[in-house]
Every structure is written in C-alpha cells, then in structure tokens.
mmCIF file of C-alpha atoms in Angstrom:
data_model
loop_
_atom_site.group_PDB
_atom_site.id
_atom_site.type_symbol
_atom_site.label_atom_id
_atom_site.label_comp_id
_atom_site.label_asym_id
_atom_site.label_seq_id
_atom_site.Cartn_x
_atom_site.Cartn_y
_atom_site.Cartn_z
ATOM 1 C CA UNK A 1 110.381 104.813 87.785
ATOM 2 C CA UNK A 2 107.496 107.225 87.848
ATOM 3 C CA UNK A 3 107.088 110.543 85.521
ATOM 4 C CA UNK A 4 104.829 113.350 86.422
ATOM 5 C CA UNK A 5 101.176 113.223 84.729
ATOM 6 C CA UNK A 6 99.155 116.786 84.917
ATOM 7 C CA UNK A 7 96.154 115.470 83.005
ATOM 8 C CA UNK A 8 93.546 112.770 83.814
ATOM 9 C CA UNK A 9 94.051 108.955 83.778
ATOM 10 C CA UNK A 10 96.277 107.675 80.870
ATOM 11 C CA UNK A 11 93.684 104.853 80.064
ATOM 12 C CA UNK A 12 91.156 108.033 79.884
ATOM 13 C CA UNK A 13 92.867 110.788 77.885
ATOM 14 C CA UNK A 14 89.539 112.517 77.704
ATOM 15 C CA UNK A 15 89.665 113.233 81.033
ATOM 16 C CA UNK A 16 90.487 116.558 81.730
ATOM 17 C CA UNK A 17 93.090 117.756 84.640
ATOM 18 C CA UNK A 18 92.043 117.644 88.171
ATOM 19 C CA UNK A 19 92.329 120.105 90.302
ATOM 20 C CA UNK A 20 94.971 120.053 93.471
ATOM 21 C CA UNK A 21 91.901 121.362 95.637
ATOM 22 C CA UNK A 22 89.866 118.318 94.842
ATOM 23 C CA UNK A 23 93.034 116.262 95.997
ATOM 24 C CA UNK A 24 93.035 118.627 99.403
ATOM 25 C CA UNK A 25 89.573 117.803 100.175
ATOM 26 C CA UNK A 26 90.080 114.419 99.658
ATOM 27 C CA UNK A 27 93.419 113.802 101.558
ATOM 28 C CA UNK A 28 91.516 115.529 104.789
ATOM 29 C CA UNK A 29 89.103 113.296 104.814
ATOM 30 C CA UNK A 30 91.537 110.520 105.068
ATOM 31 C CA UNK A 31 93.683 111.749 107.653
ATOM 32 C CA UNK A 32 91.523 113.879 109.554
ATOM 33 C CA UNK A 33 87.874 112.390 109.099
ATOM 34 C CA UNK A 34 88.641 108.873 109.250
ATOM 35 C CA UNK A 35 91.170 109.186 111.726
ATOM 36 C CA UNK A 36 89.003 110.825 114.473
ATOM 37 C CA UNK A 37 85.783 109.387 113.228
ATOM 38 C CA UNK A 38 87.283 106.311 115.300
ATOM 39 C CA UNK A 39 88.355 108.017 118.474
ATOM 40 C CA UNK A 40 85.162 106.988 120.204
ATOM 41 C CA UNK A 41 86.576 104.152 122.305
ATOM 42 C CA UNK A 42 87.362 105.811 125.640
ATOM 43 C CA UNK A 43 90.949 104.340 125.879
ATOM 44 C CA UNK A 44 92.016 104.119 122.272
ATOM 45 C CA UNK A 45 92.098 107.209 121.021
ATOM 46 C CA UNK A 46 95.765 107.420 120.343
ATOM 47 C CA UNK A 47 95.445 104.147 118.379
ATOM 48 C CA UNK A 48 92.493 105.363 116.600
ATOM 49 C CA UNK A 49 94.322 108.346 115.197
ATOM 50 C CA UNK A 50 98.088 107.072 115.114
ATOM 51 C CA UNK A 51 97.099 103.672 113.276
ATOM 52 C CA UNK A 52 95.064 105.670 110.876
ATOM 53 C CA UNK A 53 98.056 108.033 110.125
ATOM 54 C CA UNK A 54 100.238 104.697 110.021
ATOM 55 C CA UNK A 55 97.553 102.775 107.391
ATOM 56 C CA UNK A 56 96.920 105.599 105.337
ATOM 57 C CA UNK A 57 100.642 106.569 104.469
ATOM 58 C CA UNK A 58 101.839 103.074 103.974
ATOM 59 C CA UNK A 59 98.349 102.416 101.688
ATOM 60 C CA UNK A 60 99.028 105.945 99.747
ATOM 61 C CA UNK A 61 102.619 104.673 98.345
ATOM 62 C CA UNK A 62 101.748 101.092 97.917
ATOM 63 C CA UNK A 63 98.612 102.027 96.086
ATOM 64 C CA UNK A 64 100.555 104.217 93.675
ATOM 65 C CA UNK A 65 102.395 101.568 92.795
ATOM 66 C CA UNK A 66 99.915 99.170 92.463
ATOM 67 C CA UNK A 67 97.177 101.532 90.636
ATOM 68 C CA UNK A 68 99.905 102.661 88.520
ATOM 69 C CA UNK A 69 100.900 99.341 87.019
ATOM 70 C CA UNK A 70 97.257 98.533 86.205
ATOM 71 C CA UNK A 71 96.461 102.082 85.084
ATOM 72 C CA UNK A 72 99.456 104.103 84.158
ATOM 73 C CA UNK A 73 102.385 101.747 83.393
ATOM 74 C CA UNK A 74 103.845 103.284 80.194
ATOM 75 C CA UNK A 75 107.126 103.180 78.241
ATOM 76 C CA UNK A 76 108.700 101.519 81.367
ATOM 77 C CA UNK A 77 107.188 104.301 83.821
ATOM 78 C CA UNK A 78 104.392 105.044 86.042
ATOM 79 C CA UNK A 79 103.073 108.377 85.228
ATOM 80 C CA UNK A 80 101.799 110.235 88.485
ATOM 81 C CA UNK A 81 99.942 113.452 88.696
ATOM 82 C CA UNK A 82 97.188 114.938 90.925
ATOM 83 C CA UNK A 83 94.696 112.011 89.676
ATOM 84 C CA UNK A 84 96.935 109.376 90.840
ATOM 85 C CA UNK A 85 97.214 110.888 94.182
ATOM 86 C CA UNK A 86 93.256 111.265 94.647
ATOM 87 C CA UNK A 87 93.108 107.703 93.464
ATOM 88 C CA UNK A 88 95.524 106.723 95.792
ATOM 89 C CA UNK A 89 93.435 108.404 98.577
ATOM 90 C CA UNK A 90 90.575 106.349 97.672
ATOM 91 C CA UNK A 91 92.550 103.132 98.092
ATOM 92 C CA UNK A 92 93.456 104.132 101.556
ATOM 93 C CA UNK A 93 89.648 105.197 102.300
ATOM 94 C CA UNK A 94 88.991 101.428 101.721
ATOM 95 C CA UNK A 95 91.645 100.207 103.939
ATOM 96 C CA UNK A 96 90.345 102.419 106.760
ATOM 97 C CA UNK A 97 87.209 101.138 106.106
ATOM 98 C CA UNK A 98 88.253 97.842 106.724
ATOM 99 C CA UNK A 99 90.430 99.119 109.680
ATOM 100 C CA UNK A 100 87.366 100.213 111.236
ATOM 101 C CA UNK A 101 85.835 96.411 111.403
ATOM 102 C CA UNK A 102 88.574 95.135 113.120
ATOM 103 C CA UNK A 103 89.751 98.166 115.485
ATOM 104 C CA UNK A 104 91.029 97.637 118.855
ATOM 105 C CA UNK A 105 91.597 94.313 117.912
ATOM 106 C CA UNK A 106 94.522 94.277 115.996
ATOM 107 C CA UNK A 107 98.395 94.988 116.228
ATOM 108 C CA UNK A 108 100.204 97.389 113.988
ATOM 109 C CA UNK A 109 101.977 94.432 112.212
ATOM 110 C CA UNK A 110 99.040 92.647 111.465
ATOM 111 C CA UNK A 111 97.616 96.376 110.017
ATOM 112 C CA UNK A 112 100.021 96.443 107.553
ATOM 113 C CA UNK A 113 99.707 93.253 106.615
ATOM 114 C CA UNK A 114 96.306 93.411 106.066
ATOM 115 C CA UNK A 115 96.950 96.981 104.155
ATOM 116 C CA UNK A 116 99.372 95.058 101.963
ATOM 117 C CA UNK A 117 97.193 92.392 100.685
ATOM 118 C CA UNK A 118 93.965 94.843 100.407
ATOM 119 C CA UNK A 119 95.650 97.396 98.287
ATOM 120 C CA UNK A 120 96.666 95.090 95.841
ATOM 121 C CA UNK A 121 93.090 93.384 95.782
ATOM 122 C CA UNK A 122 91.496 96.874 95.730
ATOM 123 C CA UNK A 123 93.533 97.767 92.508
ATOM 124 C CA UNK A 124 92.762 94.317 91.020
ATOM 125 C CA UNK A 125 88.928 94.849 91.730
ATOM 126 C CA UNK A 126 88.861 98.664 90.355
ATOM 127 C CA UNK A 127 90.646 97.612 87.323
ATOM 128 C CA UNK A 128 88.205 94.548 86.340
ATOM 129 C CA UNK A 129 85.160 96.786 87.339
ATOM 130 C CA UNK A 130 86.314 99.926 85.387
ATOM 131 C CA UNK A 131 88.473 99.014 82.750
ATOM 132 C CA UNK A 132 87.226 95.425 81.544
ATOM 133 C CA UNK A 133 83.497 95.817 82.571
ATOM 134 C CA UNK A 134 83.102 99.575 81.871
ATOM 135 C CA UNK A 135 81.173 100.212 85.286
ATOM 136 C CA UNK A 136 80.588 103.249 86.496
ATOM 137 C CA UNK A 137 81.231 104.210 90.290
ATOM 138 C CA UNK A 138 82.230 107.873 90.282
ATOM 139 C CA UNK A 139 81.466 107.877 94.304
ATOM 140 C CA UNK A 140 83.099 104.422 94.837
ATOM 141 C CA UNK A 141 80.232 102.562 96.060
ATOM 142 C CA UNK A 142 81.112 99.385 95.051
ATOM 143 C CA UNK A 143 84.959 99.962 94.600
ATOM 144 C CA UNK A 144 85.355 101.617 97.986
ATOM 145 C CA UNK A 145 82.505 101.680 100.431
ATOM 146 C CA UNK A 146 81.204 98.138 99.255
ATOM 147 C CA UNK A 147 84.554 96.403 98.935
ATOM 148 C CA UNK A 148 86.172 97.985 101.873
ATOM 149 C CA UNK A 149 83.114 97.150 104.173
ATOM 150 C CA UNK A 150 82.834 93.438 103.271
ATOM 151 C CA UNK A 151 86.686 92.707 103.190
ATOM 152 C CA UNK A 152 86.801 94.076 106.611
ATOM 153 C CA UNK A 153 83.759 92.412 108.281
ATOM 154 C CA UNK A 154 84.694 88.807 106.536
ATOM 155 C CA UNK A 155 88.219 89.610 108.368
ATOM 156 C CA UNK A 156 86.662 90.268 111.404
ATOM 157 C CA UNK A 157 84.429 87.025 111.225
ATOM 158 C CA UNK A 158 87.655 85.003 110.641
ATOM 159 C CA UNK A 159 89.596 86.684 113.266
ATOM 160 C CA UNK A 160 86.531 85.807 115.704
ATOM 161 C CA UNK A 161 87.530 86.108 119.646
ATOM 162 C CA UNK A 162 84.946 84.185 121.501
ATOM 163 C CA UNK A 163 86.848 85.682 124.945
ATOM 164 C CA UNK A 164 86.361 89.204 123.818
ATOM 165 C CA UNK A 165 83.880 89.824 126.778
ATOM 166 C CA UNK A 166 87.154 90.236 128.995
ATOM 167 C CA UNK A 167 87.635 93.866 127.515
ATOM 168 C CA UNK A 168 84.141 94.939 127.304
ATOM 169 C CA UNK A 169 84.364 97.619 129.695
ATOM 170 C CA UNK A 170 86.990 99.380 127.298
ATOM 171 C CA UNK A 171 84.301 99.138 124.477
ATOM 172 C CA UNK A 172 82.336 102.088 125.425
ATOM 173 C CA UNK A 173 82.548 105.650 124.695
ATOM 174 C CA UNK A 174 82.788 108.592 127.260
ATOM 175 C CA UNK A 175 81.727 112.382 126.622
ATOM 176 C CA UNK A 176 84.942 113.402 124.828
ATOM 177 C CA UNK A 177 85.566 110.538 123.266
ATOM 178 C CA UNK A 178 81.930 110.972 121.271
ATOM 179 C CA UNK A 179 82.872 114.958 120.809
ATOM 180 C CA UNK A 180 86.172 114.246 118.667
ATOM 181 C CA UNK A 181 84.378 111.219 116.661
ATOM 182 C CA UNK A 182 81.581 113.966 116.096
ATOM 183 C CA UNK A 183 84.372 116.098 114.508
ATOM 184 C CA UNK A 184 85.597 113.476 112.523
ATOM 185 C CA UNK A 185 82.273 113.325 111.312
ATOM 186 C CA UNK A 186 81.628 116.627 110.533
ATOM 187 C CA UNK A 187 84.898 116.947 108.525
ATOM 188 C CA UNK A 188 83.826 113.920 106.445
ATOM 189 C CA UNK A 189 80.062 115.935 105.859
ATOM 190 C CA UNK A 190 81.964 118.887 104.895
ATOM 191 C CA UNK A 191 84.135 117.307 102.231
ATOM 192 C CA UNK A 192 81.997 114.718 100.857
ATOM 193 C CA UNK A 193 80.966 116.101 97.335
ATOM 194 C CA UNK A 194 84.759 116.845 96.699
ATOM 195 C CA UNK A 195 85.056 112.979 97.586
ATOM 196 C CA UNK A 196 82.368 112.087 94.912
ATOM 197 C CA UNK A 197 83.168 114.492 92.537
ATOM 198 C CA UNK A 198 86.836 114.657 92.223
ATOM 199 C CA UNK A 199 87.188 111.757 89.616
ATOM 200 C CA UNK A 200 84.480 112.629 87.476
ATOM 201 C CA UNK A 201 84.858 114.531 84.412
ATOM 202 C CA UNK A 202 84.802 118.525 84.955
ATOM 203 C CA UNK A 203 81.806 120.055 83.527
ATOM 204 C CA UNK A 204 77.936 119.099 83.752
ATOM 205 C CA UNK A 205 79.109 115.641 85.115
ATOM 206 C CA UNK A 206 80.985 117.112 88.214
ATOM 207 C CA UNK A 207 78.468 119.596 89.056
ATOM 208 C CA UNK A 208 75.869 117.100 88.950
ATOM 209 C CA UNK A 209 77.924 115.020 91.353
ATOM 210 C CA UNK A 210 78.850 117.878 93.760
ATOM 211 C CA UNK A 211 75.070 118.945 93.685
ATOM 212 C CA UNK A 212 73.533 115.491 94.434
ATOM 213 C CA UNK A 213 76.111 115.125 97.323
ATOM 214 C CA UNK A 214 75.708 118.037 98.554
ATOM 215 C CA UNK A 215 71.469 117.942 98.884
ATOM 216 C CA UNK A 216 71.335 114.554 100.045
ATOM 217 C CA UNK A 217 73.721 115.185 102.879
ATOM 218 C CA UNK A 218 71.465 118.307 103.840
ATOM 219 C CA UNK A 219 68.478 116.094 103.673
ATOM 220 C CA UNK A 220 69.654 112.740 105.293
ATOM 221 C CA UNK A 221 71.074 114.895 108.148
ATOM 222 C CA UNK A 222 67.699 116.476 109.195
ATOM 223 C CA UNK A 223 66.000 113.019 108.854
ATOM 224 C CA UNK A 224 68.643 111.422 111.013
ATOM 225 C CA UNK A 225 67.998 114.035 113.436
ATOM 226 C CA UNK A 226 64.274 113.650 113.045
ATOM 227 C CA UNK A 227 64.290 109.767 113.378
ATOM 228 C CA UNK A 228 66.550 109.774 116.179
ATOM 229 C CA UNK A 229 64.389 112.042 118.446
ATOM 230 C CA UNK A 230 61.257 109.889 116.908
ATOM 231 C CA UNK A 231 62.621 106.550 118.531
ATOM 232 C CA UNK A 232 64.803 107.639 120.876
ATOM 233 C CA UNK A 233 63.916 107.727 124.466
ATOM 234 C CA UNK A 234 62.109 110.374 125.857
ATOM 235 C CA UNK A 235 62.562 112.132 122.677
ATOM 236 C CA UNK A 236 66.480 112.381 122.940
ATOM 237 C CA UNK A 237 68.545 112.454 120.181
ATOM 238 C CA UNK A 238 70.776 109.306 119.865
ATOM 239 C CA UNK A 239 73.344 107.487 117.506
ATOM 240 C CA UNK A 240 72.229 103.874 116.812
ATOM 241 C CA UNK A 241 74.355 101.052 117.472
ATOM 242 C CA UNK A 242 74.054 97.745 115.074
ATOM 243 C CA UNK A 243 74.294 94.515 117.073
ATOM 244 C CA UNK A 244 75.845 91.668 115.317
ATOM 245 C CA UNK A 245 74.023 88.434 115.523
ATOM 246 C CA UNK A 246 76.611 86.538 112.890
ATOM 247 C CA UNK A 247 79.929 86.478 115.367
ATOM 248 C CA UNK A 248 81.069 89.369 113.435
ATOM 249 C CA UNK A 249 82.367 91.893 116.002
ATOM 250 C CA UNK A 250 82.096 95.024 114.163
ATOM 251 C CA UNK A 251 83.632 97.579 115.978
ATOM 252 C CA UNK A 252 82.733 100.930 114.202
ATOM 253 C CA UNK A 253 79.604 99.553 112.678
ATOM 254 C CA UNK A 254 81.112 99.491 108.867
ATOM 255 C CA UNK A 255 78.165 97.279 107.978
ATOM 256 C CA UNK A 256 75.379 99.582 108.314
ATOM 257 C CA UNK A 257 77.700 102.757 107.718
ATOM 258 C CA UNK A 258 79.454 101.500 104.772
ATOM 259 C CA UNK A 259 78.648 98.019 103.743
ATOM 260 C CA UNK A 260 74.306 98.598 103.311
ATOM 261 C CA UNK A 261 74.764 102.302 101.597
ATOM 262 C CA UNK A 262 77.817 100.586 99.173
ATOM 263 C CA UNK A 263 75.433 97.866 98.180
ATOM 264 C CA UNK A 264 72.346 100.489 98.003
ATOM 265 C CA UNK A 265 74.326 102.764 95.932
ATOM 266 C CA UNK A 266 75.217 100.094 93.630
ATOM 267 C CA UNK A 267 71.476 98.754 93.156
ATOM 268 C CA UNK A 268 70.567 102.306 92.484
ATOM 269 C CA UNK A 269 73.271 102.692 90.002
ATOM 270 C CA UNK A 270 71.685 99.409 88.013
ATOM 271 C CA UNK A 271 68.335 101.162 88.317
ATOM 272 C CA UNK A 272 69.741 104.396 86.846
ATOM 273 C CA UNK A 273 71.752 102.636 83.916
ATOM 274 C CA UNK A 274 68.661 100.955 82.924
ATOM 275 C CA UNK A 275 66.737 104.434 82.756
ATOM 276 C CA UNK A 276 69.628 106.058 81.357
ATOM 277 C CA UNK A 277 68.852 107.955 77.580
ATOM 278 C CA UNK A 278 70.003 110.629 75.570
ATOM 279 C CA UNK A 279 67.166 112.804 76.699
ATOM 280 C CA UNK A 280 67.462 112.929 80.295
ATOM 281 C CA UNK A 281 71.423 113.417 80.062
ATOM 282 C CA UNK A 282 71.941 115.308 76.658
ATOM 283 C CA UNK A 283 75.294 115.335 75.901
ATOM 284 C CA UNK A 284 76.446 114.832 79.655
ATOM 285 C CA UNK A 285 75.452 110.753 78.603
ATOM 286 C CA UNK A 286 79.233 110.586 77.247
ATOM 287 C CA UNK A 287 80.656 111.773 80.329
ATOM 288 C CA UNK A 288 78.598 109.545 82.305
ATOM 289 C CA UNK A 289 78.121 106.103 80.197
ATOM 290 C CA UNK A 290 80.364 106.452 77.398
ATOM 291 C CA UNK A 291 79.629 102.978 75.787
ATOM 292 C CA UNK A 292 75.954 103.921 76.158
ATOM 293 C CA UNK A 293 76.397 106.946 74.075
ATOM 294 C CA UNK A 294 78.486 105.539 71.792
ATOM 295 C CA UNK A 295 75.760 103.082 70.681
ATOM 296 C CA UNK A 296 78.031 99.940 71.783
ATOM 297 C CA UNK A 297 75.689 99.342 74.733
ATOM 298 C CA UNK A 298 71.963 99.352 75.579
ATOM 299 C CA UNK A 299 70.725 100.560 78.459
ATOM 300 C CA UNK A 300 69.929 97.092 79.725
ATOM 301 C CA UNK A 301 73.085 95.550 78.980
ATOM 302 C CA UNK A 302 75.076 98.739 80.785
ATOM 303 C CA UNK A 303 72.859 97.566 83.912
ATOM 304 C CA UNK A 304 73.854 94.236 83.730
ATOM 305 C CA UNK A 305 77.246 95.250 83.799
ATOM 306 C CA UNK A 306 76.534 97.285 86.957
ATOM 307 C CA UNK A 307 75.000 94.392 88.604
ATOM 308 C CA UNK A 308 77.758 92.085 87.837
ATOM 309 C CA UNK A 309 80.485 94.404 89.052
ATOM 310 C CA UNK A 310 78.726 94.612 92.246
ATOM 311 C CA UNK A 311 79.071 90.570 92.486
ATOM 312 C CA UNK A 312 82.547 90.803 91.501
ATOM 313 C CA UNK A 313 83.438 93.046 94.146
ATOM 314 C CA UNK A 314 81.594 91.098 96.932
ATOM 315 C CA UNK A 315 83.655 88.023 95.576
ATOM 316 C CA UNK A 316 86.806 89.782 95.831
ATOM 317 C CA UNK A 317 85.996 91.327 99.121
ATOM 318 C CA UNK A 318 85.068 87.999 100.847
ATOM 319 C CA UNK A 319 87.508 85.989 99.292
ATOM 320 C CA UNK A 320 90.488 88.576 99.970
ATOM 321 C CA UNK A 321 88.905 89.042 103.907
ATOM 322 C CA UNK A 322 89.155 85.500 104.111
ATOM 323 C CA UNK A 323 92.786 85.122 103.104
ATOM 324 C CA UNK A 324 93.691 87.916 105.226
ATOM 325 C CA UNK A 325 91.850 86.890 108.243
ATOM 326 C CA UNK A 326 94.057 83.567 107.827
ATOM 327 C CA UNK A 327 97.174 85.290 107.422
ATOM 328 C CA UNK A 328 96.259 87.761 110.704
ATOM 329 C CA UNK A 329 96.034 84.752 112.669
ATOM 330 C CA UNK A 330 99.815 83.939 112.307
ATOM 331 C CA UNK A 331 100.907 83.856 116.126
ATOM 332 C CA UNK A 332 104.246 85.598 115.395
ATOM 333 C CA UNK A 333 102.549 88.974 114.553
ATOM 334 C CA UNK A 334 101.815 89.635 118.289
ATOM 335 C CA UNK A 335 98.085 90.404 118.456
ATOM 336 C CA UNK A 336 96.843 91.917 121.782
ATOM 337 C CA UNK A 337 95.051 89.186 124.087
ATOM 338 C CA UNK A 338 91.466 89.233 125.005
ATOM 339 C CA UNK A 339 91.614 91.545 128.297
ATOM 340 C CA UNK A 340 93.794 93.900 126.726
ATOM 341 C CA UNK A 341 91.925 94.949 123.517
ATOM 342 C CA UNK A 342 90.747 98.877 122.923
ATOM 343 C CA UNK A 343 93.921 99.753 124.986
ATOM 344 C CA UNK A 344 95.934 102.460 123.975
ATOM 345 C CA UNK A 345 99.040 101.307 126.446
ATOM 346 C CA UNK A 346 99.947 98.267 124.694
ATOM 347 C CA UNK A 347 101.562 100.078 121.778
ATOM 348 C CA UNK A 348 101.941 103.789 123.064
ATOM 349 C CA UNK A 349 103.171 105.596 126.073
ATOM 350 C CA UNK A 350 100.171 107.216 127.630
ATOM 351 C CA UNK A 351 100.722 110.185 130.149
ATOM 352 C CA UNK A 352 98.313 109.138 132.888
ATOM 353 C CA UNK A 353 95.526 112.123 133.148
ATOM 354 C CA UNK A 354 95.587 112.024 136.834
ATOM 355 C CA UNK A 355 99.248 114.081 136.293
ATOM 356 C CA UNK A 356 97.266 116.926 135.347
ATOM 357 C CA UNK A 357 94.813 118.040 137.693
ATOM 358 C CA UNK A 358 92.851 120.653 135.827
ATOM 359 C CA UNK A 359 92.173 118.314 132.533
ATOM 360 C CA UNK A 360 91.575 115.409 135.090
ATOM 361 C CA UNK A 361 88.923 117.266 136.815
ATOM 362 C CA UNK A 362 87.291 118.688 133.545
ATOM 363 C CA UNK A 363 87.411 115.122 132.424
ATOM 364 C CA UNK A 364 85.840 113.731 135.457
ATOM 365 C CA UNK A 365 83.063 116.478 135.789
ATOM 366 C CA UNK A 366 81.779 114.843 132.409
ATOM 367 C CA UNK A 367 81.592 110.894 133.404
ATOM 368 C CA UNK A 368 79.044 109.000 135.335
ATOM 369 C CA UNK A 369 79.741 107.438 138.438
ATOM 370 C CA UNK A 370 81.870 103.921 138.129
ATOM 371 C CA UNK A 371 83.563 105.085 134.776
ATOM 372 C CA UNK A 372 86.547 107.022 136.673
ATOM 373 C CA UNK A 373 88.724 103.960 137.128
ATOM 374 C CA UNK A 374 88.676 102.998 133.721
ATOM 375 C CA UNK A 375 89.275 105.965 132.359
ATOM 376 C CA UNK A 376 92.388 106.480 134.305
ATOM 377 C CA UNK A 377 95.101 105.488 131.758
ATOM 378 C CA UNK A 378 97.167 103.483 134.949
ATOM 379 C CA UNK A 379 99.305 100.631 134.581
ATOM 380 C CA UNK A 380 97.716 97.474 132.884
ATOM 381 C CA UNK A 381 97.035 94.688 135.497
ATOM 382 C CA UNK A 382 98.516 91.398 134.952
ATOM 383 C CA UNK A 383 96.082 89.059 133.547
ATOM 384 C CA UNK A 384 95.565 85.403 133.408
ATOM 385 C CA UNK A 385 96.418 83.500 129.942
ATOM 386 C CA UNK A 386 94.553 83.588 127.210
ATOM 387 C CA UNK A 387 93.825 83.488 123.521
ATOM 388 C CA UNK A 388 94.824 85.894 120.844
ATOM 389 C CA UNK A 389 93.489 86.349 117.619
#
C-alpha cells in the first residue's frame, strides 16, 4: 500500500516540502537529457532513446518500492510524494549511467535484469550512507555518479567481448547523431542546478547548492572550450574520448563523465567536512552537517565518515557489477552477436533513409565519403557464427 506524503522524507521530518518544479526539472533530465546524450552512435539512436525510456520507466516504479521500504515504510504503508518521485529519478539516473557503459552490447532483457539488481543495491547503498553513516551527499557524487559509473564499468568488464572489433564500423558517430547528443548535453547542463539542489533543505542550503552548481557549470564550459581549442588539431574544437586499457569496453565514457568526477566530488566532500565550522556556515551548519552542529561529531569524524562512505559505495558497485555481469551472461537472455552490436535493426523496425529522398540527400550531404553504406539502415547481412556476451 502507498500513501501520499506532501512533506520531506519521513526519516528526516525537519526537511520542508519539495516543489513539483524541482521534480519536473529532474524528470526532464532523466528522459530527455540522458536519452539524447546517448544517441551519438550512428546506427543506435532508436535504441539509445527507446531503452532509456524503458529502463527509466521500470527503475522509477521499482525504486519507489525499494527506497520506500528503506526510508518511508510506516504503519504497513509506503508513503510517497514529491521527494520520493525525485529520489526515484535519482535512482533511474544511476541505472542510466551504468547503461552508458554497456550501450549497444546488450539486449532489453539483459538491461531490465541489470536494472532489477542495481535498483536494490542502489537503495541499500544509499540507506547505509545516508541513514547509518550520516554521510552528506546532496549532489549524489557517491550514491549516483560513483555508484552508477563503477557498477556499469565492472559489469562491462565481466561482459568483455574480445571479438567486438567486428562492430567497430558502427561505433563511430556522424554529424546528425553528434548534434542530437549535443542537445541532450544542453538539457542536462540547463537543469543540473535543480538536480543537485532538489534534495537539499529549502533556504540557505538549497540556494548555496544551486549557486555553486550554476557558476561551476559556466566556468567549466569556458574552460572546456579553451582547453579543447588549445590541444585540438589546428585549434579546432573537439570532444575528447577516453580509450580503455583494461579490457573495459566503455561505450559512453562513463568513467571520465561520471566515475572520476564522482570520486573527485566525494574526496572534496571529505575535505569540506573536515574544514566545516560554525563560523563558516553560521546557522546553515545544521542543515548541511546536522550531527556536527549538534556536537555529536567533530569535523574530523564527519570527514572520516565521508571517506568511508566512498569506499562502501565502491564496494557495493564492484560486487554488484560483478554479480550483474555474471547474470547477464546467461545464454537465454539473447544478447546481440559481436558483428551486430550498436545496431538498431536487431530490436526495432527501422525505416530506411533511402525511402525519403529529401531526408536522405540532406543526411548524405553531411557525411564523408565511405560512410554512406553504413549509414543506410538496409537489411542486416548474414554473419558467420560468433560469440555472444
């Protein structure tokens, strides 16, 4: 049973209500931002958006139950409200981050099984960090980004395909796929202050989170453009790609997009907690580090708890990713063969662009010679027997 709860988390009754506008921003990021961010693969656009839709819709419902049992199960009922919907979106975000590491190499049945396991471990990890250890992680550096990234990376390592070179010609992007991916990036960029500040307490804490995110985004964007022009060929702008050296086939580069920033954010959280004082935060200390404000912990103790929370997250992610990888290798889950990875037509009915002269000619005008054959969504050719994940 589920009851509607208009306030904050029942485990933290001092938190004021969250606004539906904040939920809408986060919801848009999950379905539009993440969905279009992954369409850079030239022949995997339908699958990127469609499977994002599928995974997020499943994760939202399953995480509402899982997180409800951990945080808001009272009197035989799970109490739901705006905060529970936002937290479910956060959980879906972690699942989609993991999806990015195995994008194009798994089927829908495998993805749903991954989400089934990951949502449970996400809820358990979040409960241990936030409720048992008293860790503060407003932006989800540990619970969302670090957990989702390394769960997906370990999963990808277990699902390693030595013959994936057979699909290498599909791994590249084309002009229009990069353009749609840039649209997804801009959606995420616009709503990220809401994403980080949505779970924080209204007032100084939420304002501080939104402002810090807002100016960090603008500064990092300028730095990225400047650095890309500096190190790029002939001063041209480019988007760097991290090539894996450890047999981890990271399709979307979640290690550098979410993994490393998540760990860095967690370590900076350790530093900030260790330097926290009443003079620096004033009355806002109670909302940021309540145990510190109440005298139940010292700043050093809070910093150690933050650091331990990072290790706990990495353990949950690594063990969960390993277990998930073993489950996803089960043969009846029907993963795509090595030569047909990153291909929409395996799971979708795709209309050939050659049937629409205007669209086709417009697309072809944007391609370089030699890519036309691969761009066409023609029938798949019969391939020789090969391995599956």
